[in-house]
Amino acid sequence: MPGRPDQSSAEEALAGAERKGFRLAVIGRTGALVAFAFFYLTLYAFPNNVYVAVFSSSPPRSV
């Protein structure tokens, strides 16, 4: 048909939109994780929040 764009330009546009959507999803997810981390670290009192931020993978040791 004379008014239809060719298939390759439509595929290119779809691929570009997918890339942009993926980038936005990555940025959005990263921003959400940073916001959650900041919120929970502010719930702790001062000396403990530094400990949680640095040593969050291991449980606290008794001295």
PDB file of N, CA, C and O in Angstrom:
ATOM      1  N   MET A   1       0.839  -1.185   0.000  1.00  0.00           N
ATOM      2  CA  MET A   1       0.000   0.000   0.000  1.00  0.00           C
ATOM      3  C   MET A   1       0.879   1.243   0.000  1.00  0.00           C
ATOM      4  O   MET A   1       1.927   1.272   0.641  1.00  0.00           O
ATOM      5  N   PRO A   2       0.430   2.276  -0.648  1.00  0.00           N
ATOM      6  CA  PRO A   2       1.278   3.462  -0.755  1.00  0.00           C
ATOM      7  C   PRO A   2       1.464   4.225   0.540  1.00  0.00           C
ATOM      8  O   PRO A   2       2.502   4.828   0.761  1.00  0.00           O
ATOM      9  N   GLY A   3       0.495   4.227   1.470  1.00  0.00           N
ATOM     10  CA  GLY A   3       0.586   5.030   2.686  1.00  0.00           C
ATOM     11  C   GLY A   3       1.255   4.327   3.857  1.00  0.00           C
ATOM     12  O   GLY A   3       1.461   4.915   4.904  1.00  0.00           O
ATOM     13  N   ARG A   4       1.582   3.055   3.722  1.00  0.00           N
ATOM     14  CA  ARG A   4       2.177   2.304   4.834  1.00  0.00           C
ATOM     15  C   ARG A   4       3.687   2.488   4.898  1.00  0.00           C
ATOM     16  O   ARG A   4       4.359   2.435   3.873  1.00  0.00           O
ATOM     17  N   PRO A   5       4.235   2.704   6.085  1.00  0.00           N
ATOM     18  CA  PRO A   5       5.705   2.740   6.194  1.00  0.00           C
ATOM     19  C   PRO A   5       6.263   1.324   6.037  1.00  0.00           C
ATOM     20  O   PRO A   5       5.563   0.345   6.288  1.00  0.00           O
ATOM     21  N   ASP A   6       7.508   1.244   5.614  1.00  0.00           N
ATOM     22  CA  ASP A   6       8.082  -0.096   5.453  1.00  0.00           C
ATOM     23  C   ASP A   6       8.309  -0.751   6.811  1.00  0.00           C
ATOM     24  O   ASP A   6       8.379  -0.094   7.843  1.00  0.00           O
ATOM     25  N   GLN A   7       8.433  -2.061   6.791  1.00  0.00           N
ATOM     26  CA  GLN A   7       8.513  -2.843   8.033  1.00  0.00           C
ATOM     27  C   GLN A   7       9.795  -2.539   8.810  1.00  0.00           C
ATOM     28  O   GLN A   7       9.786  -2.517  10.034  1.00  0.00           O
ATOM     29  N   SER A   8      10.893  -2.272   8.148  1.00  0.00           N
ATOM     30  CA  SER A   8      12.160  -2.064   8.849  1.00  0.00           C
ATOM     31  C   SER A   8      12.134  -0.787   9.699  1.00  0.00           C
ATOM     32  O   SER A   8      12.681  -0.769  10.798  1.00  0.00           O
ATOM     33  N   SER A   9      11.497   0.273   9.222  1.00  0.00           N
ATOM     34  CA  SER A   9      11.460   1.501  10.021  1.00  0.00           C
ATOM     35  C   SER A   9      10.576   1.315  11.252  1.00  0.00           C
ATOM     36  O   SER A   9      10.876   1.852  12.320  1.00  0.00           O
ATOM     37  N   ALA A  10       9.510   0.534  11.140  1.00  0.00           N
ATOM     38  CA  ALA A  10       8.662   0.254  12.299  1.00  0.00           C
ATOM     39  C   ALA A  10       9.415  -0.585  13.319  1.00  0.00           C
ATOM     40  O   ALA A  10       9.315  -0.358  14.528  1.00  0.00           O
ATOM     41  N   GLU A  11      10.184  -1.564  12.846  1.00  0.00           N
ATOM     42  CA  GLU A  11      10.982  -2.394  13.755  1.00  0.00           C
ATOM     43  C   GLU A  11      12.056  -1.569  14.450  1.00  0.00           C
ATOM     44  O   GLU A  11      12.327  -1.767  15.634  1.00  0.00           O
ATOM     45  N   GLU A  12      12.668  -0.654  13.728  1.00  0.00           N
ATOM     46  CA  GLU A  12      13.682   0.217  14.330  1.00  0.00           C
ATOM     47  C   GLU A  12      13.066   1.107  15.404  1.00  0.00           C
ATOM     48  O   GLU A  12      13.654   1.310  16.468  1.00  0.00           O
ATOM     49  N   ALA A  13      11.890   1.644  15.123  1.00  0.00           N
ATOM     50  CA  ALA A  13      11.223   2.494  16.105  1.00  0.00           C
ATOM     51  C   ALA A  13      10.850   1.696  17.351  1.00  0.00           C
ATOM     52  O   ALA A  13      11.002   2.180  18.480  1.00  0.00           O
ATOM     53  N   LEU A  14      10.366   0.468  17.164  1.00  0.00           N
ATOM     54  CA  LEU A  14      10.016  -0.380  18.300  1.00  0.00           C
ATOM     55  C   LEU A  14      11.255  -0.737  19.117  1.00  0.00           C
ATOM     56  O   LEU A  14      11.225  -0.704  20.356  1.00  0.00           O
ATOM     57  N   ALA A  15      12.356  -1.053  18.440  1.00  0.00           N
ATOM     58  CA  ALA A  15      13.593  -1.377  19.157  1.00  0.00           C
ATOM     59  C   ALA A  15      14.097  -0.166  19.948  1.00  0.00           C
ATOM     60  O   ALA A  15      14.546  -0.299  21.087  1.00  0.00           O
ATOM     61  N   GLY A  16      13.996   1.021  19.369  1.00  0.00           N
ATOM     62  CA  GLY A  16      14.405   2.235  20.082  1.00  0.00           C
ATOM     63  C   GLY A  16      13.541   2.492  21.299  1.00  0.00           C
ATOM     64  O   GLY A  16      14.037   2.871  22.361  1.00  0.00           O
ATOM     65  N   ALA A  17      12.239   2.276  21.166  1.00  0.00           N
ATOM     66  CA  ALA A  17      11.341   2.462  22.304  1.00  0.00           C
ATOM     67  C   ALA A  17      11.623   1.449  23.398  1.00  0.00           C
ATOM     68  O   ALA A  17      11.554   1.771  24.588  1.00  0.00           O
ATOM     69  N   GLU A  18      11.946   0.218  23.019  1.00  0.00           N
ATOM     70  CA  GLU A  18      12.283  -0.803  24.022  1.00  0.00           C
ATOM     71  C   GLU A  18      13.543  -0.432  24.784  1.00  0.00           C
ATOM     72  O   GLU A  18      13.625  -0.608  25.992  1.00  0.00           O
ATOM     73  N   ARG A  19      14.544   0.083  24.068  1.00  0.00           N
ATOM     74  CA  ARG A  19      15.785   0.497  24.737  1.00  0.00           C
ATOM     75  C   ARG A  19      15.522   1.638  25.713  1.00  0.00           C
ATOM     76  O   ARG A  19      16.014   1.638  26.841  1.00  0.00           O
ATOM     77  N   LYS A  20      14.748   2.624  25.298  1.00  0.00           N
ATOM     78  CA  LYS A  20      14.439   3.757  26.179  1.00  0.00           C
ATOM     79  C   LYS A  20      13.643   3.296  27.392  1.00  0.00           C
ATOM     80  O   LYS A  20      13.868   3.750  28.507  1.00  0.00           O
ATOM     81  N   GLY A  21      12.680   2.391  27.162  1.00  0.00           N
ATOM     82  CA  GLY A  21      11.885   1.872  28.271  1.00  0.00           C
ATOM     83  C   GLY A  21      12.730   1.098  29.254  1.00  0.00           C
ATOM     84  O   GLY A  21      12.549   1.189  30.471  1.00  0.00           O
ATOM     85  N   PHE A  22      13.681   0.316  28.745  1.00  0.00           N
ATOM     86  CA  PHE A  22      14.568  -0.441  29.629  1.00  0.00           C
ATOM     87  C   PHE A  22      15.437   0.499  30.448  1.00  0.00           C
ATOM     88  O   PHE A  22      15.616   0.297  31.653  1.00  0.00           O
ATOM     89  N   ARG A  23      15.958   1.534  29.821  1.00  0.00           N
ATOM     90  CA  ARG A  23      16.780   2.506  30.553  1.00  0.00           C
ATOM     91  C   ARG A  23      15.970   3.194  31.645  1.00  0.00           C
ATOM     92  O   ARG A  23      16.444   3.373  32.770  1.00  0.00           O
ATOM     93  N   LEU A  24      14.744   3.582  31.319  1.00  0.00           N
ATOM     94  CA  LEU A  24      13.894   4.220  32.327  1.00  0.00           C
ATOM     95  C   LEU A  24      13.583   3.263  33.470  1.00  0.00           C
ATOM     96  O   LEU A  24      13.545   3.671  34.635  1.00  0.00           O
ATOM     97  N   ALA A  25      13.379   1.992  33.154  1.00  0.00           N
ATOM     98  CA  ALA A  25      13.096   1.006  34.205  1.00  0.00           C
ATOM     99  C   ALA A  25      14.306   0.832  35.117  1.00  0.00           C
ATOM    100  O   ALA A  25      14.161   0.746  36.340  1.00  0.00           O
ATOM    101  N   VAL A  26      15.492   0.780  34.552  1.00  0.00           N
ATOM    102  CA  VAL A  26      16.706   0.629  35.357  1.00  0.00           C
ATOM    103  C   VAL A  26      16.908   1.852  36.245  1.00  0.00           C
ATOM    104  O   VAL A  26      17.195   1.723  37.440  1.00  0.00           O
ATOM    105  N   ILE A  27      16.734   3.031  35.687  1.00  0.00           N
ATOM    106  CA  ILE A  27      16.905   4.260  36.472  1.00  0.00           C
ATOM    107  C   ILE A  27      15.841   4.341  37.567  1.00  0.00           C
ATOM    108  O   ILE A  27      16.140   4.682  38.716  1.00  0.00           O
ATOM    109  N   GLY A  28      14.613   4.001  37.236  1.00  0.00           N
ATOM    110  CA  GLY A  28      13.544   4.040  38.227  1.00  0.00           C
ATOM    111  C   GLY A  28      13.754   3.055  39.353  1.00  0.00           C
ATOM    112  O   GLY A  28      13.545   3.363  40.527  1.00  0.00           O
ATOM    113  N   ARG A  29      14.174   1.835  39.008  1.00  0.00           N
ATOM    114  CA  ARG A  29      14.415   0.819  40.036  1.00  0.00           C
ATOM    115  C   ARG A  29      15.571   1.220  40.935  1.00  0.00           C
ATOM    116  O   ARG A  29      15.515   1.048  42.158  1.00  0.00           O
ATOM    117  N   THR A  30      16.619   1.774  40.347  1.00  0.00           N
ATOM    118  CA  THR A  30      17.765   2.220  41.140  1.00  0.00           C
ATOM    119  C   THR A  30      17.367   3.348  42.085  1.00  0.00           C
ATOM    120  O   THR A  30      17.740   3.350  43.259  1.00  0.00           O
ATOM    121  N   GLY A  31      16.586   4.290  41.572  1.00  0.00           N
ATOM    122  CA  GLY A  31      16.128   5.385  42.424  1.00  0.00           C
ATOM    123  C   GLY A  31      15.261   4.899  43.575  1.00  0.00           C
ATOM    124  O   GLY A  31      15.367   5.386  44.697  1.00  0.00           O
ATOM    125  N   ALA A  32      14.403   3.922  43.299  1.00  0.00           N
ATOM    126  CA  ALA A  32      13.543   3.383  44.355  1.00  0.00           C
ATOM    127  C   ALA A  32      14.368   2.664  45.418  1.00  0.00           C
ATOM    128  O   ALA A  32      14.111   2.809  46.616  1.00  0.00           O
ATOM    129  N   LEU A  33      15.359   1.891  45.005  1.00  0.00           N
ATOM    130  CA  LEU A  33      16.202   1.181  45.976  1.00  0.00           C
ATOM    131  C   LEU A  33      17.006   2.151  46.831  1.00  0.00           C
ATOM    132  O   LEU A  33      17.160   1.942  48.038  1.00  0.00           O
ATOM    133  N   VAL A  34      17.504   3.200  46.227  1.00  0.00           N
ATOM    134  CA  VAL A  34      18.253   4.204  46.992  1.00  0.00           C
ATOM    135  C   VAL A  34      17.326   4.890  47.991  1.00  0.00           C
ATOM    136  O   VAL A  34      17.705   5.115  49.148  1.00  0.00           O
ATOM    137  N   ALA A  35      16.104   5.189  47.579  1.00  0.00           N
ATOM    138  CA  ALA A  35      15.155   5.833  48.486  1.00  0.00           C
ATOM    139  C   ALA A  35      14.804   4.922  49.656  1.00  0.00           C
ATOM    140  O   ALA A  35      14.754   5.360  50.809  1.00  0.00           O
ATOM    141  N   PHE A  36      14.565   3.631  49.386  1.00  0.00           N
ATOM    142  CA  PHE A  36      14.284   2.679  50.465  1.00  0.00           C
ATOM    143  C   PHE A  36      15.474   2.557  51.418  1.00  0.00           C
ATOM    144  O   PHE A  36      15.306   2.541  52.636  1.00  0.00           O
ATOM    145  N   ALA A  37      16.671   2.455  50.868  1.00  0.00           N
ATOM    146  CA  ALA A  37      17.858   2.323  51.708  1.00  0.00           C
ATOM    147  C   ALA A  37      18.035   3.562  52.583  1.00  0.00           C
ATOM    148  O   ALA A  37      18.319   3.446  53.783  1.00  0.00           O
ATOM    149  N   PHE A  38      17.867   4.734  52.013  1.00  0.00           N
ATOM    150  CA  PHE A  38      18.012   5.964  52.790  1.00  0.00           C
ATOM    151  C   PHE A  38      16.960   6.037  53.892  1.00  0.00           C
ATOM    152  O   PHE A  38      17.261   6.398  55.026  1.00  0.00           O
ATOM    153  N   PHE A  39      15.725   5.656  53.578  1.00  0.00           N
ATOM    154  CA  PHE A  39      14.650   5.693  54.565  1.00  0.00           C
ATOM    155  C   PHE A  39      14.951   4.769  55.734  1.00  0.00           C
ATOM    156  O   PHE A  39      14.833   5.161  56.897  1.00  0.00           O
ATOM    157  N   TYR A  40      15.363   3.536  55.450  1.00  0.00           N
ATOM    158  CA  TYR A  40      15.606   2.589  56.540  1.00  0.00           C
ATOM    159  C   TYR A  40      16.869   2.920  57.333  1.00  0.00           C
ATOM    160  O   TYR A  40      16.935   2.662  58.528  1.00  0.00           O
ATOM    161  N   LEU A  41      17.863   3.492  56.681  1.00  0.00           N
ATOM    162  CA  LEU A  41      19.062   3.878  57.428  1.00  0.00           C
ATOM    163  C   LEU A  41      18.795   5.061  58.350  1.00  0.00           C
ATOM    164  O   LEU A  41      19.437   5.201  59.379  1.00  0.00           O
ATOM    165  N   THR A  42      17.828   5.899  58.007  1.00  0.00           N
ATOM    166  CA  THR A  42      17.506   7.013  58.894  1.00  0.00           C
ATOM    167  C   THR A  42      16.682   6.573  60.093  1.00  0.00           C
ATOM    168  O   THR A  42      16.552   7.334  61.056  1.00  0.00           O
ATOM    169  N   LEU A  43      16.125   5.381  60.076  1.00  0.00           N
ATOM    170  CA  LEU A  43      15.359   4.883  61.227  1.00  0.00           C
ATOM    171  C   LEU A  43      16.260   4.506  62.399  1.00  0.00           C
ATOM    172  O   LEU A  43      15.810   4.493  63.538  1.00  0.00           O
ATOM    173  N   TYR A  44      17.509   4.176  62.123  1.00  0.00           N
ATOM    174  CA  TYR A  44      18.444   3.786  63.173  1.00  0.00           C
ATOM    175  C   TYR A  44      19.059   5.027  63.815  1.00  0.00           C
ATOM    176  O   TYR A  44      19.201   6.072  63.173  1.00  0.00           O
ATOM    177  N   ALA A  45      19.489   4.893  65.063  1.00  0.00           N
ATOM    178  CA  ALA A  45      20.195   5.986  65.738  1.00  0.00           C
ATOM    179  C   ALA A  45      21.585   6.145  65.120  1.00  0.00           C
ATOM    180  O   ALA A  45      22.077   5.237  64.452  1.00  0.00           O
ATOM    181  N   PHE A  46      22.259   7.269  65.398  1.00  0.00           N
ATOM    182  CA  PHE A  46      23.490   7.609  64.678  1.00  0.00           C
ATOM    183  C   PHE A  46      24.561   6.528  64.651  1.00  0.00           C
ATOM    184  O   PHE A  46      24.962   6.123  63.582  1.00  0.00           O
ATOM    185  N   PRO A  47      25.076   6.020  65.761  1.00  0.00           N
ATOM    186  CA  PRO A  47      26.199   5.090  65.589  1.00  0.00           C
ATOM    187  C   PRO A  47      25.768   3.789  64.915  1.00  0.00           C
ATOM    188  O   PRO A  47      26.535   3.187  64.188  1.00  0.00           O
ATOM    189  N   ASN A  48      24.530   3.365  65.121  1.00  0.00           N
ATOM    190  CA  ASN A  48      24.093   2.091  64.554  1.00  0.00           C
ATOM    191  C   ASN A  48      23.853   2.170  63.057  1.00  0.00           C
ATOM    192  O   ASN A  48      24.058   1.181  62.358  1.00  0.00           O
ATOM    193  N   ASN A  49      23.406   3.310  62.539  1.00  0.00           N
ATOM    194  CA  ASN A  49      23.134   3.357  61.114  1.00  0.00           C
ATOM    195  C   ASN A  49      24.412   3.260  60.291  1.00  0.00           C
ATOM    196  O   ASN A  49      24.411   2.724  59.198  1.00  0.00           O
ATOM    197  N   VAL A  50      25.521   3.757  60.807  1.00  0.00           N
ATOM    198  CA  VAL A  50      26.800   3.613  60.111  1.00  0.00           C
ATOM    199  C   VAL A  50      27.199   2.142  60.089  1.00  0.00           C
ATOM    200  O   VAL A  50      27.644   1.613  59.069  1.00  0.00           O
ATOM    201  N   TYR A  51      26.994   1.445  61.206  1.00  0.00           N
ATOM    202  CA  TYR A  51      27.318   0.025  61.266  1.00  0.00           C
ATOM    203  C   TYR A  51      26.459  -0.766  60.276  1.00  0.00           C
ATOM    204  O   TYR A  51      26.957  -1.628  59.565  1.00  0.00           O
ATOM    205  N   VAL A  52      25.176  -0.474  60.206  1.00  0.00           N
ATOM    206  CA  VAL A  52      24.282  -1.185  59.293  1.00  0.00           C
ATOM    207  C   VAL A  52      24.677  -0.911  57.846  1.00  0.00           C
ATOM    208  O   VAL A  52      24.669  -1.808  57.008  1.00  0.00           O
ATOM    209  N   ALA A  53      25.033   0.314  57.527  1.00  0.00           N
ATOM    210  CA  ALA A  53      25.406   0.658  56.157  1.00  0.00           C
ATOM    211  C   ALA A  53      26.691  -0.039  55.732  1.00  0.00           C
ATOM    212  O   ALA A  53      26.826  -0.462  54.588  1.00  0.00           O
ATOM    213  N   VAL A  54      27.631  -0.202  56.643  1.00  0.00           N
ATOM    214  CA  VAL A  54      28.922  -0.769  56.279  1.00  0.00           C
ATOM    215  C   VAL A  54      28.928  -2.289  56.391  1.00  0.00           C
ATOM    216  O   VAL A  54      29.448  -2.992  55.531  1.00  0.00           O
ATOM    217  N   PHE A  55      28.322  -2.824  57.444  1.00  0.00           N
ATOM    218  CA  PHE A  55      28.404  -4.257  57.706  1.00  0.00           C
ATOM    219  C   PHE A  55      27.035  -4.936  57.620  1.00  0.00           C
ATOM    220  O   PHE A  55      26.691  -5.761  58.453  1.00  0.00           O
ATOM    221  N   SER A  56      26.246  -4.628  56.628  1.00  0.00           N
ATOM    222  CA  SER A  56      24.884  -5.154  56.572  1.00  0.00           C
ATOM    223  C   SER A  56      24.837  -6.622  56.179  1.00  0.00           C
ATOM    224  O   SER A  56      23.833  -7.274  56.379  1.00  0.00           O
ATOM    225  N   SER A  57      25.912  -7.200  55.655  1.00  0.00           N
ATOM    226  CA  SER A  57      25.863  -8.595  55.229  1.00  0.00           C
ATOM    227  C   SER A  57      26.123  -9.568  56.370  1.00  0.00           C
ATOM    228  O   SER A  57      25.822 -10.746  56.271  1.00  0.00           O
ATOM    229  N   SER A  58      26.686  -9.102  57.484  1.00  0.00           N
ATOM    230  CA  SER A  58      26.967 -10.010  58.608  1.00  0.00           C
ATOM    231  C   SER A  58      26.261  -9.522  59.857  1.00  0.00           C
ATOM    232  O   SER A  58      26.088  -8.325  60.058  1.00  0.00           O
ATOM    233  N   PRO A  59      25.838 -10.437  60.725  1.00  0.00           N
ATOM    234  CA  PRO A  59      25.170 -10.002  61.955  1.00  0.00           C
ATOM    235  C   PRO A  59      26.167  -9.349  62.918  1.00  0.00           C
ATOM    236  O   PRO A  59      27.371  -9.586  62.841  1.00  0.00           O
ATOM    237  N   PRO A  60      25.684  -8.504  63.828  1.00  0.00           N
ATOM    238  CA  PRO A  60      26.599  -7.843  64.767  1.00  0.00           C
ATOM    239  C   PRO A  60      27.246  -8.854  65.705  1.00  0.00           C
ATOM    240  O   PRO A  60      26.631  -9.820  66.112  1.00  0.00           O
ATOM    241  N   ARG A  61      28.507  -8.596  66.012  1.00  0.00           N
ATOM    242  CA  ARG A  61      29.241  -9.480  66.924  1.00  0.00           C
ATOM    243  C   ARG A  61      29.184  -8.925  68.329  1.00  0.00           C
ATOM    244  O   ARG A  61      29.218  -7.716  68.542  1.00  0.00           O
ATOM    245  N   SER A  62      29.123  -9.814  69.303  1.00  0.00           N
ATOM    246  CA  SER A  62      29.177  -9.351  70.697  1.00  0.00           C
ATOM    247  C   SER A  62      30.636  -9.178  71.099  1.00  0.00           C
ATOM    248  O   SER A  62      31.492  -9.970  70.747  1.00  0.00           O
ATOM    249  N   VAL A  63      30.917  -8.131  71.832  1.00  0.00           N
ATOM    250  CA  VAL A  63      32.303  -7.822  72.218  1.00  0.00           C
ATOM    251  C   VAL A  63      32.543  -8.270  73.630  1.00  0.00           C
ATOM    252  O   VAL A  63      31.781  -8.233  74.501  1.00  0.00           O
TER     253      VAL A  63
END
